[in-house]
Amino acid sequence: MVQQVRSQQSEAMTDPITETGAESSFLRPDLAAMAAYTHQAGEAGEAANQPLDPLDTNESPLDLPPALKEKLAWQYQQEIAANRYPDGGHGALKAAIAAYVNETAPDLSARPITAQHISVGNGSDELIRSLLIATCVGGAGSILVAQPTFSMYGILARTLGVPVVSVDRHEHDFSVDLEAASAAIAVAPSPVRLVFMVHPNSPTANPLTAAELDWLRALPPSTLVVIDEAYFEFCQHTTVAEVTQRPNWVVTRTFSKAFRLAAHRVGYAIAPPTLTAVLEKVRLPYNLPSFSQAAARLALAERQTLLGSIPDLITARQQLTAELQKLPNLQLWPSAANFLYVRPTQGCIPQQTCDQALDSLFRQLKAQGTLVRHTGGGLRITLGTPAENQRTLAHLQQVLGNFCHDLGS
Ligand SMILES: *Cc1c(COP(=O)(O)O)cnc(C)c1O
């Protein structure tokens, strides 16, 4: 059932785009050149009639426990009036988020995070867009990203006509080329108002280094630093203390990953109150449905249970990492998140055909029944259930064996 929903989604998202021909002169020409965001490319593989292991979007492999779904259903029946707009101020949810942020950060008791520091969005994607609107839209500035990274920053910026300045990362550890970043900021045609960093980064799974953090702290107050901590719960290191000390620092997080609520689309920003006040101005009214607010509040109240599965996931990450390191044809980077990033080794693939080779690997894995994400010049593989992780290993072993044999002959 899940697979069906997914393919319907990607059809619905791609079809209208192909219709935007030159005759649609009312459209912005820059949008015609853009592709819609889909998270699943290509036609179904050999295993089309079998369910694929959905390891391409970094969701939790675990649904909410049935008892929590029952509680939520009870709330829907007894407490949520379907005919009424949701709480547009998100007061109770913001207070619960602030408490969670304080509890999971190094001592913030001198300057605690309060509900005034929190803004909630329809997924953190909405907050990313609100941040772009608040800082860059209308020719006010550009954004800086370090590739490979989360694609939504660039996609959302382009839909808003905001220029994107891209710099590279060092291949050995995927830390940002800071010299290149400083140089790019210095020559950017439109001033860089927003710097997006993921901590730990997607798709490469590396946390920010001390040098990167120092570089970010040294940016001028006219540049907003956005640290996307979508994977905080898997890494346990946060930069949230900076929010209370700097006017130009914001942390975004989501309920879509560790909290198992991707279906409910809840994200939040932790920012100085001067900034959350502006985020409140630019967001849509009633942006978060009552049911999603209830789900997020329940998830926070039950966080011991929901986050209790993370140590097992980290153990599984260590085990799968150790197994994949034994594969001779695979390059693997350490992960501080709930996914692994891999590339076939250089010896195996001529550099110029790297993307084609990756696409072929992606398709063969999919044909075996493991759906991963081909992005940023590598494959990003979400950690799933123990059974899914076993299949990931078996399928990679098989596919890489064939693959390098084909290339070698
Ligand atoms: C998954 C993810 C998010 C979450 O987005 P939502 O809109 O909250 O589902 C945000 N940032 C990064 C880097 C992610 O990987």
Short mmCIF file of C-alpha atoms and ligand atoms in Angstrom, two decimals:
data_model
loop_
_atom_site.label_atom_id
_atom_site.label_comp_id
_atom_site.label_asym_id
_atom_site.label_seq_id
_atom_site.Cartn_x
_atom_site.Cartn_y
_atom_site.Cartn_z
CA MET A 1 0.00 0.00 0.00
CA VAL A 2 2.77 2.36 0.89
CA GLN A 3 4.45 1.74 -2.46
CA GLN A 4 1.28 2.56 -4.30
CA VAL A 5 0.94 5.88 -2.56
CA ARG A 6 4.52 6.68 -3.40
CA SER A 7 4.22 6.08 -7.11
CA GLN A 8 0.96 8.00 -7.32
CA GLN A 9 2.69 10.86 -5.61
CA SER A 10 5.57 11.00 -8.04
CA GLU A 11 3.27 10.84 -11.06
CA ALA A 12 1.16 13.65 -9.70
CA MET A 13 4.28 15.70 -9.19
CA THR A 14 5.89 15.16 -12.57
CA ASP A 15 2.98 15.27 -14.99
CA PRO A 16 2.08 18.96 -14.75
CA ILE A 17 5.72 19.91 -15.25
CA THR A 18 5.99 18.22 -18.63
CA GLU A 19 3.03 20.30 -19.77
CA THR A 20 4.69 23.63 -19.08
CA GLY A 21 5.80 24.34 -22.61
CA ALA A 22 6.90 27.62 -24.14
CA GLU A 23 3.27 28.48 -24.91
CA SER A 24 2.61 29.01 -21.17
CA SER A 25 3.90 32.54 -21.36
CA PHE A 26 2.32 33.51 -18.05
CA LEU A 27 4.83 31.29 -16.26
CA ARG A 28 8.23 32.36 -14.97
CA PRO A 29 10.74 30.92 -17.47
CA ASP A 30 13.13 29.86 -14.70
CA LEU A 31 10.51 27.45 -13.34
CA ALA A 32 10.12 25.67 -16.70
CA ALA A 33 13.74 24.58 -16.42
CA MET A 34 13.26 23.09 -12.93
CA ALA A 35 12.31 19.50 -12.14
CA ALA A 36 9.73 18.81 -9.45
CA TYR A 37 11.03 17.16 -6.29
CA THR A 38 10.47 13.43 -6.43
CA HIS A 39 12.08 10.97 -4.11
CA GLN A 40 11.76 7.99 -6.43
CA ALA A 41 13.10 7.98 -9.95
CA GLY A 42 12.88 5.38 -12.65
CA GLU A 43 10.49 2.58 -13.44
CA ALA A 44 9.80 -0.37 -11.18
CA GLY A 45 12.47 -3.04 -11.02
CA GLU A 46 12.18 -6.80 -11.38
CA ALA A 47 10.74 -7.01 -7.90
CA ALA A 48 7.86 -4.73 -8.87
CA ASN A 49 5.24 -7.03 -7.45
CA GLN A 50 7.15 -7.42 -4.20
CA PRO A 51 7.30 -4.61 -1.69
CA LEU A 52 10.54 -2.65 -1.81
CA ASP A 53 12.46 -1.93 1.39
CA PRO A 54 11.89 1.84 1.52
CA LEU A 55 15.38 2.95 2.54
CA ASP A 56 15.46 6.13 0.48
CA THR A 57 13.99 8.86 2.70
CA ASN A 58 15.57 8.36 6.15
CA GLU A 59 12.26 7.75 7.89
CA SER A 60 12.08 5.61 11.00
CA PRO A 61 11.42 1.96 10.12
CA LEU A 62 9.09 1.82 13.13
CA ASP A 63 5.52 3.06 13.10
CA LEU A 64 3.99 4.47 16.28
CA PRO A 65 3.16 1.69 18.74
CA PRO A 66 -0.55 0.70 18.48
CA ALA A 67 -1.27 2.01 21.99
CA LEU A 68 -0.15 5.49 20.94
CA LYS A 69 -2.19 5.38 17.76
CA GLU A 70 -5.18 4.47 19.90
CA LYS A 71 -4.54 7.45 22.16
CA LEU A 72 -4.32 9.69 19.15
CA ALA A 73 -7.51 8.25 17.68
CA TRP A 74 -9.21 8.85 21.02
CA GLN A 75 -8.06 12.46 20.95
CA TYR A 76 -9.43 12.86 17.47
CA GLN A 77 -12.80 11.48 18.56
CA GLN A 78 -13.08 13.27 21.87
CA GLU A 79 -11.03 16.45 21.72
CA ILE A 80 -10.50 17.68 18.18
CA ALA A 81 -13.35 19.59 16.59
CA ALA A 82 -13.02 18.93 12.86
CA ASN A 83 -15.09 22.01 12.03
CA ARG A 84 -12.75 24.35 13.91
CA TYR A 85 -9.47 25.77 12.67
CA PRO A 86 -6.43 24.50 14.53
CA ASP A 87 -4.69 26.44 17.30
CA GLY A 88 -2.99 28.97 15.04
CA GLY A 89 -0.53 30.04 17.72
CA HIS A 90 0.67 26.48 18.46
CA GLY A 91 1.02 27.51 22.11
CA ALA A 92 0.94 24.12 23.83
CA LEU A 93 3.15 22.49 21.21
CA LYS A 94 5.75 25.26 21.37
CA ALA A 95 5.95 24.99 25.15
CA ALA A 96 6.43 21.22 24.95
CA ILE A 97 9.12 21.61 22.27
CA ALA A 98 10.97 24.22 24.36
CA ALA A 99 10.99 21.84 27.32
CA TYR A 100 12.36 19.02 25.16
CA VAL A 101 15.06 21.27 23.68
CA ASN A 102 16.24 22.36 27.15
CA GLU A 103 16.22 18.81 28.44
CA THR A 104 18.39 17.53 25.59
CA ALA A 105 20.89 20.39 25.35
CA PRO A 106 23.99 20.97 27.47
CA ASP A 107 23.04 23.15 30.43
CA LEU A 108 20.93 26.07 29.22
CA SER A 109 19.56 26.96 32.66
CA ALA A 110 21.17 30.42 32.61
CA ARG A 111 19.44 31.23 29.30
CA PRO A 112 16.74 28.64 28.70
CA ILE A 113 14.90 28.20 25.42
CA THR A 114 11.30 29.36 25.81
CA ALA A 115 8.19 29.12 23.65
CA GLN A 116 9.20 32.52 22.22
CA HIS A 117 12.25 30.87 20.67
CA ILE A 118 10.13 28.29 18.84
CA SER A 119 8.32 28.48 15.51
CA VAL A 120 6.59 25.41 14.09
CA GLY A 121 6.09 24.51 10.47
CA ASN A 122 4.42 22.03 8.14
CA GLY A 123 7.59 19.99 8.10
CA SER A 124 10.91 21.75 8.49
CA ASP A 125 10.63 22.30 4.74
CA GLU A 126 8.07 25.01 5.44
CA LEU A 127 10.48 26.66 7.87
CA ILE A 128 13.25 26.59 5.29
CA ARG A 129 10.94 28.39 2.89
CA SER A 130 9.88 30.89 5.55
CA LEU A 131 13.54 31.61 6.31
CA LEU A 132 14.19 32.24 2.61
CA ILE A 133 11.19 34.57 2.42
CA ALA A 134 12.31 36.40 5.55
CA THR A 135 15.85 37.01 4.30
CA CYS A 136 16.41 36.69 0.55
CA VAL A 137 13.26 37.07 -1.53
CA GLY A 138 12.82 40.04 -3.85
CA GLY A 139 16.48 40.46 -4.66
CA ALA A 140 17.50 40.89 -1.01
CA GLY A 141 20.20 38.24 -1.10
CA SER A 142 21.46 34.76 -1.93
CA ILE A 143 22.09 31.56 -0.01
CA LEU A 144 25.22 29.47 0.45
CA VAL A 145 25.20 25.67 0.48
CA ALA A 146 28.04 23.12 0.48
CA GLN A 147 27.47 20.23 -1.93
CA PRO A 148 26.52 17.50 -1.56
CA THR A 149 23.81 18.46 0.89
CA PHE A 150 20.03 18.40 1.42
CA SER A 151 18.51 19.31 -1.93
CA MET A 152 15.51 21.26 -0.61
CA TYR A 153 17.54 24.40 0.17
CA GLY A 154 18.45 24.87 -3.47
CA ILE A 155 15.07 23.75 -4.77
CA LEU A 156 13.07 26.06 -2.52
CA ALA A 157 15.45 28.96 -3.15
CA ARG A 158 15.06 28.60 -6.92
CA THR A 159 11.27 28.46 -6.75
CA LEU A 160 11.46 31.81 -4.95
CA GLY A 161 13.93 33.32 -7.40
CA VAL A 162 16.71 33.34 -4.80
CA PRO A 163 20.25 32.77 -6.18
CA VAL A 164 22.16 29.77 -4.81
CA VAL A 165 25.92 29.93 -4.22
CA SER A 166 27.38 26.40 -4.04
CA VAL A 167 30.77 25.34 -2.73
CA ASP A 168 32.35 21.91 -2.49
CA ARG A 169 33.21 19.66 0.39
CA HIS A 170 36.50 17.82 0.91
CA GLU A 171 36.08 14.32 -0.46
CA HIS A 172 37.91 12.51 2.35
CA ASP A 173 35.56 13.59 5.15
CA PHE A 174 32.95 15.81 3.46
CA SER A 175 33.84 18.78 5.61
CA VAL A 176 33.16 22.10 3.89
CA ASP A 177 35.94 23.71 1.86
CA LEU A 178 35.97 26.78 4.11
CA GLU A 179 38.44 28.74 2.02
CA ALA A 180 36.26 28.28 -1.01
CA ALA A 181 33.22 29.23 1.04
CA SER A 182 34.81 32.48 2.25
CA ALA A 183 35.92 33.29 -1.29
CA ALA A 184 32.46 32.56 -2.70
CA ILE A 185 30.83 34.84 -0.14
CA ALA A 186 33.30 37.62 -0.97
CA VAL A 187 32.48 37.56 -4.70
CA ALA A 188 28.77 36.64 -4.58
CA PRO A 189 26.85 38.96 -6.95
CA SER A 190 24.06 39.22 -4.42
CA PRO A 191 25.03 39.30 -0.72
CA VAL A 192 24.86 35.93 1.04
CA ARG A 193 22.15 36.34 3.68
CA LEU A 194 21.63 32.71 4.56
CA VAL A 195 24.06 29.84 5.08
CA PHE A 196 22.50 26.37 5.34
CA MET A 197 24.38 23.57 7.08
CA VAL A 198 23.04 20.16 8.06
CA HIS A 199 24.39 18.70 11.31
CA PRO A 200 24.99 15.83 10.63
CA ASN A 201 24.90 16.41 6.87
CA SER A 202 22.65 14.58 4.46
CA PRO A 203 23.54 12.64 2.36
CA THR A 204 27.07 12.24 3.75
CA ALA A 205 26.23 11.69 7.47
CA ASN A 206 29.14 13.71 8.91
CA PRO A 207 28.64 16.13 11.81
CA LEU A 208 30.02 19.69 11.72
CA THR A 209 33.65 19.90 12.79
CA ALA A 210 35.06 22.37 15.33
CA ALA A 211 36.67 24.31 12.45
CA GLU A 212 33.36 24.54 10.60
CA LEU A 213 31.59 25.72 13.74
CA ASP A 214 34.24 28.39 14.32
CA TRP A 215 33.88 29.54 10.71
CA LEU A 216 30.10 29.77 11.09
CA ARG A 217 30.41 31.70 14.37
CA ALA A 218 32.71 34.18 12.64
CA LEU A 219 30.17 35.05 9.93
CA PRO A 220 28.94 38.64 10.14
CA PRO A 221 25.62 39.43 11.88
CA SER A 222 24.20 40.31 8.44
CA THR A 223 24.33 36.61 7.53
CA LEU A 224 21.85 34.20 9.09
CA VAL A 225 23.29 30.78 10.00
CA VAL A 226 20.80 27.91 9.72
CA ILE A 227 21.82 24.64 11.32
CA ASP A 228 19.48 21.87 10.21
CA GLU A 229 19.49 19.31 13.02
CA ALA A 230 17.02 16.90 11.39
CA TYR A 231 19.16 14.01 12.66
CA PHE A 232 19.91 15.41 16.13
CA GLU A 233 18.48 12.43 18.00
CA PHE A 234 20.94 10.06 16.29
CA CYS A 235 23.97 12.24 16.92
CA GLN A 236 23.11 13.93 20.24
CA HIS A 237 25.22 16.99 19.52
CA THR A 238 23.35 20.26 19.20
CA THR A 239 24.32 23.85 18.45
CA VAL A 240 21.24 25.20 20.19
CA ALA A 241 23.22 27.10 22.84
CA GLU A 242 24.35 29.46 20.05
CA VAL A 243 20.74 30.56 19.55
CA THR A 244 20.70 32.13 23.00
CA GLN A 245 24.00 33.92 22.40
CA ARG A 246 23.78 35.10 18.80
CA PRO A 247 21.11 37.07 16.96
CA ASN A 248 21.92 35.35 13.64
CA TRP A 249 21.71 31.65 14.52
CA VAL A 250 18.76 29.32 14.00
CA VAL A 251 18.41 25.58 14.48
CA THR A 252 15.74 23.62 12.61
CA ARG A 253 14.54 20.16 13.55
CA THR A 254 11.81 17.75 12.55
CA PHE A 255 9.46 15.11 13.91
CA SER A 256 9.80 13.21 10.61
CA LYS A 257 12.82 11.10 11.55
CA ALA A 258 13.52 9.90 15.11
CA PHE A 259 10.01 10.71 16.33
CA ARG A 260 8.40 8.52 13.62
CA LEU A 261 5.93 11.17 12.47
CA ALA A 262 6.82 11.75 8.80
CA ALA A 263 3.14 11.35 7.88
CA HIS A 264 2.21 14.30 10.08
CA ARG A 265 4.61 16.93 8.67
CA VAL A 266 5.83 18.70 11.81
CA GLY A 267 9.06 20.66 12.00
CA TYR A 268 10.30 23.42 14.27
CA ALA A 269 12.83 26.21 14.38
CA ILE A 270 14.70 27.35 17.48
CA ALA A 271 15.67 30.97 16.93
CA PRO A 272 16.06 34.30 18.69
CA PRO A 273 12.60 35.78 19.42
CA THR A 274 13.26 38.65 16.98
CA LEU A 275 13.51 36.04 14.22
CA THR A 276 10.61 33.80 15.30
CA ALA A 277 8.43 36.94 15.29
CA VAL A 278 9.23 37.35 11.58
CA LEU A 279 8.75 33.65 10.82
CA GLU A 280 5.26 34.01 12.32
CA LYS A 281 4.56 36.88 9.91
CA VAL A 282 5.54 35.02 6.76
CA ARG A 283 4.02 31.60 7.43
CA LEU A 284 0.55 30.61 6.28
CA PRO A 285 -2.21 30.91 8.87
CA TYR A 286 -3.20 27.58 10.49
CA ASN A 287 -0.18 25.95 8.86
CA LEU A 288 -0.26 22.93 11.13
CA PRO A 289 -3.43 20.78 11.28
CA SER A 290 -4.89 20.00 14.69
CA PHE A 291 -4.25 16.29 14.26
CA SER A 292 -0.57 16.88 13.51
CA GLN A 293 -0.22 19.17 16.52
CA ALA A 294 -1.81 16.47 18.68
CA ALA A 295 0.53 13.82 17.22
CA ALA A 296 3.62 15.92 17.92
CA ARG A 297 2.52 16.65 21.48
CA LEU A 298 1.85 12.99 22.09
CA ALA A 299 5.23 12.04 20.61
CA LEU A 300 6.96 14.47 22.99
CA ALA A 301 4.99 13.19 25.98
CA GLU A 302 5.97 9.62 25.01
CA ARG A 303 9.54 10.45 24.00
CA GLN A 304 11.08 7.89 26.38
CA THR A 305 9.28 5.14 24.48
CA LEU A 306 9.76 6.52 20.97
CA LEU A 307 13.40 7.52 21.33
CA GLY A 308 14.12 4.34 23.29
CA SER A 309 14.66 2.51 20.00
CA ILE A 310 17.58 4.72 18.96
CA PRO A 311 20.37 2.83 20.79
CA ASP A 312 19.39 -0.31 18.86
CA LEU A 313 19.50 1.63 15.62
CA ILE A 314 22.97 2.90 16.45
CA THR A 315 24.13 -0.64 17.19
CA ALA A 316 22.69 -1.73 13.84
CA ARG A 317 24.54 1.16 12.18
CA GLN A 318 27.81 -0.04 13.68
CA GLN A 319 27.15 -3.62 12.59
CA LEU A 320 26.18 -2.74 9.03
CA THR A 321 29.13 -0.35 8.79
CA ALA A 322 31.50 -3.12 9.85
CA GLU A 323 30.02 -5.52 7.30
CA LEU A 324 30.08 -3.02 4.45
CA GLN A 325 33.69 -2.14 5.24
CA LYS A 326 34.57 -5.71 4.32
CA LEU A 327 33.29 -5.24 0.77
CA PRO A 328 36.33 -4.60 -1.40
CA ASN A 329 34.56 -2.47 -4.00
CA LEU A 330 32.78 -0.09 -1.72
CA GLN A 331 33.84 3.18 -0.12
CA LEU A 332 31.97 4.01 3.07
CA TRP A 333 32.06 7.07 5.32
CA PRO A 334 31.41 7.10 9.10
CA SER A 335 27.82 8.03 9.97
CA ALA A 336 26.45 10.11 12.84
CA ALA A 337 22.89 9.73 11.55
CA ASN A 338 20.34 7.02 10.67
CA PHE A 339 21.75 6.38 7.21
CA LEU A 340 24.98 5.40 5.48
CA TYR A 341 26.63 7.01 2.49
CA VAL A 342 28.56 4.84 0.05
CA ARG A 343 30.27 4.99 -3.30
CA PRO A 344 31.83 2.26 -5.39
CA THR A 345 35.61 2.58 -5.12
CA GLN A 346 37.55 4.48 -7.76
CA GLY A 347 39.42 1.43 -8.96
CA CYS A 348 36.10 -0.10 -9.83
CA ILE A 349 34.69 2.74 -11.88
CA PRO A 350 36.24 5.13 -14.38
CA GLN A 351 35.52 8.60 -12.98
CA GLN A 352 33.76 9.91 -16.09
CA THR A 353 31.09 7.22 -15.92
CA CYS A 354 30.58 7.56 -12.18
CA ASP A 355 27.04 8.86 -12.34
CA GLN A 356 25.94 6.24 -14.85
CA ALA A 357 27.58 3.55 -12.77
CA LEU A 358 25.81 4.77 -9.66
CA ASP A 359 22.53 4.84 -11.48
CA SER A 360 23.10 1.27 -12.58
CA LEU A 361 23.91 0.24 -9.00
CA PHE A 362 20.80 2.04 -7.78
CA ARG A 363 18.63 0.20 -10.32
CA GLN A 364 20.13 -3.18 -9.58
CA LEU A 365 19.58 -2.70 -5.86
CA LYS A 366 16.02 -1.69 -6.57
CA ALA A 367 15.50 -4.75 -8.74
CA GLN A 368 16.67 -6.82 -5.77
CA GLY A 369 14.14 -5.08 -3.55
CA THR A 370 16.22 -2.41 -1.78
CA LEU A 371 15.27 1.16 -2.61
CA VAL A 372 18.05 3.63 -1.74
CA ARG A 373 18.67 7.21 -2.76
CA HIS A 374 21.10 8.07 -5.55
CA THR A 375 22.21 11.58 -4.69
CA GLY A 376 25.26 13.79 -4.46
CA GLY A 377 27.50 11.36 -6.34
CA GLY A 378 26.81 8.41 -4.05
CA LEU A 379 24.15 6.19 -2.60
CA ARG A 380 22.42 7.09 0.66
CA ILE A 381 21.01 4.07 2.46
CA THR A 382 18.61 4.50 5.36
CA LEU A 383 18.97 2.10 8.29
CA GLY A 384 15.83 0.01 8.49
CA THR A 385 14.63 -2.89 10.58
CA PRO A 386 17.18 -5.67 11.31
CA ALA A 387 15.64 -7.72 8.47
CA GLU A 388 15.88 -4.80 6.05
CA ASN A 389 19.50 -4.17 7.03
CA GLN A 390 20.30 -7.84 6.41
CA ARG A 391 18.80 -7.58 2.95
CA THR A 392 20.69 -4.33 2.28
CA LEU A 393 23.93 -6.16 3.00
CA ALA A 394 23.04 -9.23 0.93
CA HIS A 395 21.84 -7.16 -2.02
CA LEU A 396 24.90 -4.92 -1.99
CA GLN A 397 27.20 -7.94 -1.83
CA GLN A 398 25.47 -9.51 -4.80
CA VAL A 399 25.12 -6.38 -6.90
CA LEU A 400 28.67 -5.16 -6.29
CA GLY A 401 30.04 -8.59 -7.18
CA ASN A 402 28.22 -8.60 -10.54
CA PHE A 403 28.86 -4.98 -11.15
CA CYS A 404 32.63 -4.97 -10.86
CA HIS A 405 32.81 -8.24 -12.74
CA ASP A 406 30.90 -6.62 -15.63
CA LEU A 407 33.14 -3.60 -15.65
CA GLY A 408 36.33 -5.62 -15.42
CA SER A 409 35.49 -7.87 -18.35
C1 LIG B 1 14.41 14.74 6.38
C2 LIG B 1 15.05 16.06 6.49
C3 LIG B 1 14.32 17.16 6.92
C4 LIG B 1 12.90 16.96 7.35
O1 LIG B 1 12.02 17.65 6.59
P1 LIG B 1 10.49 17.67 7.03
O2 LIG B 1 9.94 18.66 6.09
O3 LIG B 1 10.44 18.12 8.46
O4 LIG B 1 9.96 16.28 6.88
C5 LIG B 1 14.94 18.38 7.02
N1 LIG B 1 16.24 18.51 6.73
C6 LIG B 1 16.98 17.48 6.33
C7 LIG B 1 18.42 17.65 6.07
C8 LIG B 1 16.40 16.23 6.19
O5 LIG B 1 17.14 15.20 5.78
#
